[in-house]
Structures are given as C-alpha cells and as structure tokens.
Amino acid sequence: MQSTLGKPIRLRDFVRVRDYYFSVVGYKNKPLVKCMLRYIPDEKGNRMKNGKKFRKISQDEVGKFFKDYFRDGLFYLPYDLIDDVYKPEERLKFAMKYREVKSIVEFFEGIPKTEMGVTGSRLIDLVSDESDVDFVVYGKFWFYAREKLRRGIEIGKLSEPDFNTWDFIYKKRKISLPFDVFLAHERRKYHRAFLGSTYFDLLYVRDYDEIDRSIPEEKGKKLGKIEIEAEVLDDNFIFDYPAYYPIKHREIKAVLCFTHTYVGQAFRGERIVARGDLEIIDNQKYLIVGTKREVEDEYIVSLNLLNKLGLLDEFMKWKT
C-alpha cells in the first residue's frame, strides 16, 4: 500500500497493521517497508483511540510480535500487510488540532506547510500526558527551520532545554560520555527547544527528490569494534537517519550513525574521534555508530569543539 497521494513511504512516516502502529526507519522501502513497532493495543494502556486502549511498547518487547517479519532488530513488512500509511506532511492540519502543534507551526511561519509535519503519537492520534512534539521539516527547509530555532533562542521567543531536560535525555539514552562533553555538543545543534512550556524536537527528513541518495542503510559484514580519528568532509546529512559523516581517512569512507544521540555532532572541517563497529557495505568500509539504541560504548565527538571549550583533557582522561 502507498499513501493516499501515492508518494513513496519514507523515514518518520507511520504504518498501521490491524491495530499495531509502526514507525518507518529508513528511505529504502522496496520491496519491504523497514520499520519499528511503537504502539500496540492493550486493555491496560494509557492511550485511547476509537474506544480502544493502547500503549507504547518498549524495544525489549518488540520481538514478540509479527515474528515472521522481524530480523536484526527491525521489522520488514510487505505492502499487502499494511492497512494504512500516515505521513506527517499530509496530516499536519489534523495534528494542528493540538494547541501546542499549532503554536510551533506558527513559530515557523515562512516555511511552506507542505514541507513540515508532526510524527510520533500526534501523527496517529495516540497522545499521552508525557508526549512531546516530534516536529518534522523536510529537505532544505529543515536548515531554515534550524536557523529560525537558533535565532528564536537568541531573542527569547524560544528557550533552550533546561538542566533537568538535558539530564533526562542524558540518562534516558544511557550516554557514557562525560555529561559536560555531551552537553557541549548538544547546545550547538539547535534541534531541541521549548516554546513556552512545550518541548519539541526538530527532526530532519529528506525531501522526496533526495530519497535515492546513495547512503547505506542496511547492515554489512562486521569486522570488529574500533576507534578512529578523522576529518569530516561534508555536513549536509549529519542530521539525517542514518547521520552521514564522510571523512578523510585512508580506509574508511564515512561514519554512519543510527542513533539520534549523535546526529549533528561535528561539522565540515572538524576532526572527530569516533568509536563503533567497522563494517564492509558494498565493498566500502564504514564505521557504524549506534548499533544499539543505548550507545554505552560508542560515540562521536568533535575534537575542535572540545579544545575550544577546554574539555579536551576531560574527554581524553575519560577515554583512557
């Protein structure tokens, strides 16, 4: 099944199979849709839709469902199994029934509404009291939105996350880097903010004419865990999924990051230290960071940033 407008399924869309809701986790979705189970029916759930209760499912549980379509930690669903497709850009008007979403859309005035949307629980109308706003902007317009967010914090229309929010993210993600190192990278990303009391993430998704970029998404042949130091050559897709850091290195083509924790960690011209799994994909070597959601022994850091902020010694001491 395709969406109502016949567009290809892409990252951060949702699909429904009976009463089970999956988030799409990539762009290469033919012949199967690559996704993760997020919400399931449950009589004890704290979310309600059409008279039924649902709950958000933990990643430890997902393998118990749709076992025929589950491998390597993801679901690969055939199109004829899918009952509905939910696209953030197509359902923005619906999502704007939530006051907080409407306010965020108004803040990003000037960006076409066709180039923005909301994913997660508000996309599929399964909101709970704990739900944040996962705000999506597509392609080149995301960079305009990021600059507008940065400027909004600067002039006081938005506020950056407070200490408690950063601390919650740090602990939730089980990040092993020193907190000060984590925070130094996060504060310059400008992809999280508060509008009043509403917290939201600003999420990047490629536009439709960018979907076929030759950025690997599939698993390769593992060669073992390594750490490298290299220069980042381009930063056009460092907020994507996977985040793509092409590097100047004698063997490795790029760092691919499959966790939101380490998107936007370093920019073009900066030197990074990165630790992850070395893999061969299509006869090219890549360093894979984010082989699990909680990246306790994997990381990407900018040496330039740490040196500038006087945190390099702290990082090097932690690393050794």
Short mmCIF file of C-alpha atoms in Angstrom, two decimals:
data_model
loop_
_atom_site.label_atom_id
_atom_site.label_comp_id
_atom_site.label_asym_id
_atom_site.label_seq_id
_atom_site.Cartn_x
_atom_site.Cartn_y
_atom_site.Cartn_z
CA MET A 1 0.00 0.00 0.00
CA GLN A 2 1.08 3.57 -0.68
CA SER A 3 -0.17 6.74 1.00
CA THR A 4 -3.33 8.44 -0.21
CA LEU A 5 -1.32 10.58 -2.63
CA GLY A 6 0.81 7.75 -3.99
CA LYS A 7 4.08 9.08 -2.55
CA PRO A 8 6.82 6.65 -1.51
CA ILE A 9 6.99 5.68 2.14
CA ARG A 10 9.92 7.38 3.88
CA LEU A 11 11.59 7.96 7.22
CA ARG A 12 9.28 9.06 10.09
CA ASP A 13 6.07 8.02 8.33
CA PHE A 14 3.94 5.56 10.30
CA VAL A 15 2.18 2.45 9.02
CA ARG A 16 -0.67 0.50 10.60
CA VAL A 17 -1.16 -3.26 10.53
CA ARG A 18 -4.53 -4.03 12.11
CA ASP A 19 -4.27 -2.18 15.46
CA TYR A 20 -0.46 -2.12 15.54
CA TYR A 21 1.43 1.07 14.67
CA PHE A 22 4.97 1.07 13.27
CA SER A 23 7.36 3.97 12.64
CA VAL A 24 9.30 3.85 9.38
CA VAL A 25 13.06 3.90 9.99
CA GLY A 26 14.58 4.42 6.56
CA TYR A 27 14.17 5.55 2.98
CA LYS A 28 14.80 2.29 1.14
CA ASN A 29 11.40 0.67 1.49
CA LYS A 30 11.05 -1.58 -1.52
CA PRO A 31 10.10 -4.40 -1.71
CA LEU A 32 9.56 -4.31 2.08
CA VAL A 33 8.89 -1.44 4.48
CA LYS A 34 11.60 -1.16 7.14
CA CYS A 35 10.08 -0.11 10.44
CA MET A 36 9.86 -0.48 14.22
CA LEU A 37 6.78 -1.37 16.26
CA ARG A 38 5.84 1.56 18.53
CA TYR A 39 2.25 1.21 19.75
CA ILE A 40 0.16 -1.88 20.48
CA PRO A 41 -3.40 -2.50 21.72
CA ASP A 42 -3.52 -3.18 25.45
CA GLU A 43 -6.53 -3.12 27.79
CA LYS A 44 -4.28 -1.63 30.48
CA GLY A 45 -2.80 1.01 28.16
CA ASN A 46 -2.83 4.76 28.90
CA ARG A 47 -3.70 5.90 25.36
CA MET A 48 -7.16 5.79 23.80
CA LYS A 49 -8.29 5.73 20.16
CA ASN A 50 -11.67 4.76 18.70
CA GLY A 51 -12.73 3.27 22.02
CA LYS A 52 -9.63 1.05 22.32
CA LYS A 53 -6.69 1.36 24.70
CA PHE A 54 -3.08 1.32 23.50
CA ARG A 55 0.38 1.61 24.99
CA LYS A 56 3.83 2.48 23.74
CA ILE A 57 5.94 -0.66 23.54
CA SER A 58 9.49 -0.98 24.82
CA GLN A 59 12.24 -2.08 22.48
CA ASP A 60 12.83 -5.15 24.64
CA GLU A 61 9.34 -6.43 23.80
CA VAL A 62 9.01 -5.88 20.08
CA GLY A 63 10.43 -9.23 19.01
CA LYS A 64 7.39 -10.99 20.49
CA PHE A 65 5.14 -9.62 17.74
CA PHE A 66 5.00 -10.31 14.00
CA LYS A 67 7.89 -12.73 14.36
CA ASP A 68 7.78 -13.74 10.68
CA TYR A 69 8.72 -10.18 9.72
CA PHE A 70 11.27 -9.42 12.46
CA ARG A 71 15.02 -9.75 11.92
CA ASP A 72 18.16 -7.98 13.08
CA GLY A 73 16.15 -5.77 15.41
CA LEU A 74 13.75 -4.37 12.78
CA PHE A 75 10.50 -5.28 11.05
CA TYR A 76 10.33 -5.73 7.27
CA LEU A 77 6.67 -5.55 6.29
CA PRO A 78 5.22 -6.49 2.87
CA TYR A 79 2.98 -3.83 1.37
CA ASP A 80 -0.04 -6.11 1.22
CA LEU A 81 0.09 -6.47 5.02
CA ILE A 82 -0.18 -2.71 5.62
CA ASP A 83 -3.66 -1.27 6.22
CA ASP A 84 -2.81 2.43 6.33
CA VAL A 85 0.05 4.89 5.90
CA TYR A 86 0.36 8.09 7.95
CA LYS A 87 2.51 10.87 6.51
CA PRO A 88 3.44 13.87 8.66
CA GLU A 89 3.16 16.37 5.81
CA GLU A 90 -0.26 15.08 4.78
CA ARG A 91 -1.68 15.14 8.31
CA LEU A 92 -0.33 18.47 9.55
CA LYS A 93 -3.78 20.07 9.52
CA PHE A 94 -5.07 17.18 11.62
CA ALA A 95 -2.14 17.47 14.06
CA MET A 96 -2.77 21.20 14.44
CA LYS A 97 -5.88 20.39 16.47
CA TYR A 98 -3.34 20.14 19.29
CA ARG A 99 -2.74 23.68 20.55
CA GLU A 100 0.99 23.11 21.08
CA VAL A 101 1.46 21.90 17.49
CA LYS A 102 -0.42 24.91 16.12
CA SER A 103 1.87 27.22 18.10
CA ILE A 104 5.01 25.56 16.73
CA VAL A 105 3.71 25.78 13.16
CA GLU A 106 3.02 29.47 13.70
CA PHE A 107 6.54 29.97 15.05
CA PHE A 108 7.97 28.50 11.82
CA GLU A 109 5.89 30.83 9.67
CA GLY A 110 7.55 31.35 6.30
CA ILE A 111 8.33 27.68 5.76
CA PRO A 112 5.72 26.07 3.48
CA LYS A 113 3.28 23.90 5.42
CA THR A 114 3.77 21.25 2.73
CA GLU A 115 7.37 20.93 3.99
CA MET A 116 6.60 20.27 7.65
CA GLY A 117 4.64 17.87 9.80
CA VAL A 118 4.47 16.02 13.11
CA THR A 119 5.42 12.41 13.66
CA GLY A 120 5.05 10.12 16.67
CA SER A 121 1.94 9.90 18.80
CA ARG A 122 0.34 13.08 17.47
CA LEU A 123 0.55 11.80 13.91
CA ILE A 124 -1.57 8.76 14.73
CA ASP A 125 -3.69 10.33 17.50
CA LEU A 126 -2.29 8.27 20.38
CA VAL A 127 -1.17 11.10 22.64
CA SER A 128 -0.49 10.69 26.35
CA ASP A 129 0.27 13.28 29.03
CA GLU A 130 4.01 12.56 28.58
CA SER A 131 4.04 13.08 24.80
CA ASP A 132 6.50 15.62 23.42
CA VAL A 133 6.18 17.15 19.94
CA ASP A 134 8.26 15.44 17.25
CA PHE A 135 8.28 18.18 14.63
CA VAL A 136 9.48 17.28 11.13
CA VAL A 137 10.78 19.63 8.45
CA TYR A 138 11.85 18.31 5.04
CA GLY A 139 14.98 18.79 2.95
CA LYS A 140 16.48 22.24 2.59
CA PHE A 141 13.70 23.80 4.65
CA TRP A 142 14.97 21.99 7.75
CA PHE A 143 18.10 24.14 7.68
CA TYR A 144 15.95 27.29 7.52
CA ALA A 145 13.97 25.96 10.49
CA ARG A 146 17.13 25.21 12.45
CA GLU A 147 18.37 28.76 11.93
CA LYS A 148 14.97 30.12 12.93
CA LEU A 149 15.14 27.99 16.10
CA ARG A 150 18.64 29.24 16.88
CA ARG A 151 17.55 32.84 16.38
CA GLY A 152 14.42 32.23 18.44
CA ILE A 153 16.52 31.13 21.41
CA GLU A 154 18.82 34.11 20.93
CA ILE A 155 15.99 36.68 21.05
CA GLY A 156 13.92 34.89 23.70
CA LYS A 157 10.98 33.62 21.66
CA LEU A 158 12.17 30.09 22.44
CA SER A 159 14.24 28.73 25.28
CA GLU A 160 16.85 26.00 25.12
CA PRO A 161 16.28 22.88 27.21
CA ASP A 162 16.93 23.42 30.91
CA PHE A 163 19.30 21.34 33.01
CA ASN A 164 16.60 18.86 34.04
CA THR A 165 15.70 18.20 30.40
CA TRP A 166 19.32 17.68 29.37
CA ASP A 167 19.85 15.43 32.37
CA PHE A 168 16.75 13.39 31.46
CA ILE A 169 17.96 12.94 27.85
CA TYR A 170 21.45 12.01 29.04
CA LYS A 171 20.18 9.33 31.42
CA LYS A 172 17.44 8.04 29.12
CA ARG A 173 19.95 7.45 26.33
CA LYS A 174 22.46 5.86 28.74
CA ILE A 175 25.25 8.01 27.31
CA SER A 176 28.66 7.09 28.64
CA LEU A 177 30.45 10.30 27.67
CA PRO A 178 31.04 12.81 30.48
CA PHE A 179 27.94 14.98 30.91
CA ASP A 180 29.81 18.21 30.09
CA VAL A 181 31.06 16.69 26.82
CA PHE A 182 27.55 15.54 25.91
CA LEU A 183 26.08 18.96 26.72
CA ALA A 184 28.72 20.90 24.78
CA HIS A 185 27.76 19.07 21.59
CA GLU A 186 24.01 19.27 22.19
CA ARG A 187 23.85 23.00 22.85
CA ARG A 188 25.19 23.88 19.40
CA LYS A 189 22.92 21.52 17.46
CA TYR A 190 19.82 23.73 17.75
CA HIS A 191 17.36 20.93 17.15
CA ARG A 192 15.62 20.92 20.55
CA ALA A 193 13.78 23.77 22.24
CA PHE A 194 10.89 24.89 24.40
CA LEU A 195 8.11 27.11 23.07
CA GLY A 196 6.57 28.28 26.31
CA SER A 197 6.16 25.08 28.30
CA THR A 198 6.10 22.84 25.21
CA TYR A 199 9.23 20.84 24.47
CA PHE A 200 9.84 19.82 20.86
CA ASP A 201 12.44 18.13 18.69
CA LEU A 202 13.22 19.48 15.23
CA LEU A 203 13.68 16.39 13.05
CA TYR A 204 15.28 16.26 9.61
CA VAL A 205 13.83 14.13 6.79
CA ARG A 206 14.99 14.14 3.18
CA ASP A 207 12.71 15.63 0.56
CA TYR A 208 11.28 13.21 -1.99
CA ASP A 209 13.85 14.13 -4.65
CA GLU A 210 16.65 13.25 -2.19
CA ILE A 211 15.39 9.82 -1.13
CA ASP A 212 17.62 7.90 -3.53
CA ARG A 213 20.88 9.29 -2.15
CA SER A 214 23.48 6.52 -2.04
CA ILE A 215 23.79 6.46 1.75
CA PRO A 216 23.81 2.87 3.07
CA GLU A 217 21.04 1.78 5.44
CA GLU A 218 21.49 -1.99 5.55
CA LYS A 219 23.81 -3.96 7.79
CA GLY A 220 27.18 -5.02 6.40
CA LYS A 221 29.85 -7.53 7.29
CA LYS A 222 31.18 -6.79 10.77
CA LEU A 223 34.95 -6.53 11.19
CA GLY A 224 35.04 -5.60 14.87
CA LYS A 225 34.90 -2.62 17.20
CA ILE A 226 37.41 0.18 16.54
CA GLU A 227 38.11 3.83 17.29
CA ILE A 228 39.26 6.30 14.64
CA GLU A 229 40.27 9.93 14.31
CA ALA A 230 39.45 11.72 11.04
CA GLU A 231 38.32 14.98 9.42
CA VAL A 232 34.67 15.48 8.42
CA LEU A 233 34.45 16.37 4.72
CA ASP A 234 30.77 17.32 4.41
CA ASP A 235 27.88 18.06 6.77
CA ASN A 236 24.80 18.04 4.50
CA PHE A 237 23.37 14.86 6.02
CA ILE A 238 24.69 14.86 9.59
CA PHE A 239 21.15 15.28 10.97
CA ASP A 240 19.68 12.55 8.76
CA TYR A 241 18.99 8.89 9.56
CA PRO A 242 21.45 7.41 9.38
CA ALA A 243 23.51 10.53 10.01
CA TYR A 244 26.20 10.54 7.33
CA TYR A 245 29.70 11.83 8.06
CA PRO A 246 32.00 11.38 5.04
CA ILE A 247 35.56 11.50 6.34
CA LYS A 248 39.15 11.88 5.19
CA HIS A 249 40.61 8.50 6.13
CA ARG A 250 42.93 6.07 4.45
CA GLU A 251 40.48 3.14 4.69
CA ILE A 252 37.03 4.25 5.83
CA LYS A 253 34.61 6.14 3.57
CA ALA A 254 32.26 7.52 6.21
CA VAL A 255 30.82 7.26 9.68
CA LEU A 256 27.16 6.14 9.66
CA CYS A 257 25.24 6.95 12.83
CA PHE A 258 22.00 5.08 13.58
CA THR A 259 21.17 6.82 16.85
CA HIS A 260 19.65 10.26 17.29
CA THR A 261 22.09 10.77 20.16
CA TYR A 262 24.99 11.50 17.82
CA VAL A 263 23.40 13.33 14.89
CA GLY A 264 24.93 16.75 14.29
CA GLN A 265 27.96 16.02 16.45
CA ALA A 266 30.57 17.55 14.13
CA PHE A 267 30.61 19.83 11.13
CA ARG A 268 32.62 20.07 7.95
CA GLY A 269 36.32 20.63 8.55
CA GLU A 270 36.27 19.41 12.14
CA ARG A 271 38.27 16.47 13.41
CA ILE A 272 36.36 13.75 15.17
CA VAL A 273 37.07 10.78 17.36
CA ALA A 274 34.50 8.06 16.73
CA ARG A 275 34.07 4.56 18.13
CA GLY A 276 31.80 1.89 16.71
CA ASP A 277 31.67 -1.23 14.55
CA LEU A 278 33.73 -1.38 11.38
CA GLU A 279 31.63 -2.88 8.58
CA ILE A 280 32.01 -3.58 4.86
CA ILE A 281 28.97 -2.44 2.85
CA ASP A 282 29.02 -2.62 -0.96
CA ASN A 283 32.79 -3.17 -0.89
CA GLN A 284 33.35 0.02 1.12
CA LYS A 285 34.36 0.30 4.77
CA TYR A 286 32.14 2.30 7.14
CA LEU A 287 32.28 2.95 10.85
CA ILE A 288 28.84 2.24 12.32
CA VAL A 289 27.84 4.15 15.46
CA GLY A 290 24.53 3.36 17.13
CA THR A 291 24.41 -0.39 16.70
CA LYS A 292 22.02 -0.27 19.68
CA ARG A 293 19.65 2.48 20.86
CA GLU A 294 21.66 2.93 24.06
CA VAL A 295 25.20 3.61 22.84
CA GLU A 296 27.15 2.90 26.00
CA ASP A 297 30.45 2.05 24.28
CA GLU A 298 30.10 4.04 21.04
CA TYR A 299 30.41 7.76 20.37
CA ILE A 300 31.29 10.62 18.04
CA VAL A 301 32.95 13.75 19.42
CA SER A 302 34.37 16.89 17.85
CA LEU A 303 37.95 17.49 18.94
CA ASN A 304 37.73 21.08 17.69
CA LEU A 305 34.74 21.81 19.90
CA LEU A 306 36.25 20.17 22.98
CA ASN A 307 39.52 22.03 22.52
CA LYS A 308 37.66 25.34 22.09
CA LEU A 309 35.66 24.82 25.29
CA GLY A 310 38.53 23.45 27.36
CA LEU A 311 37.00 19.98 27.62
CA LEU A 312 39.59 18.02 25.66
CA ASP A 313 41.58 16.94 28.73
CA GLU A 314 38.40 15.74 30.43
CA PHE A 315 37.45 13.67 27.40
CA MET A 316 40.92 12.19 26.97
CA LYS A 317 41.09 11.29 30.67
CA TRP A 318 37.66 9.62 30.43
CA LYS A 319 38.67 7.75 27.26
CA THR A 320 41.78 6.27 28.83
#
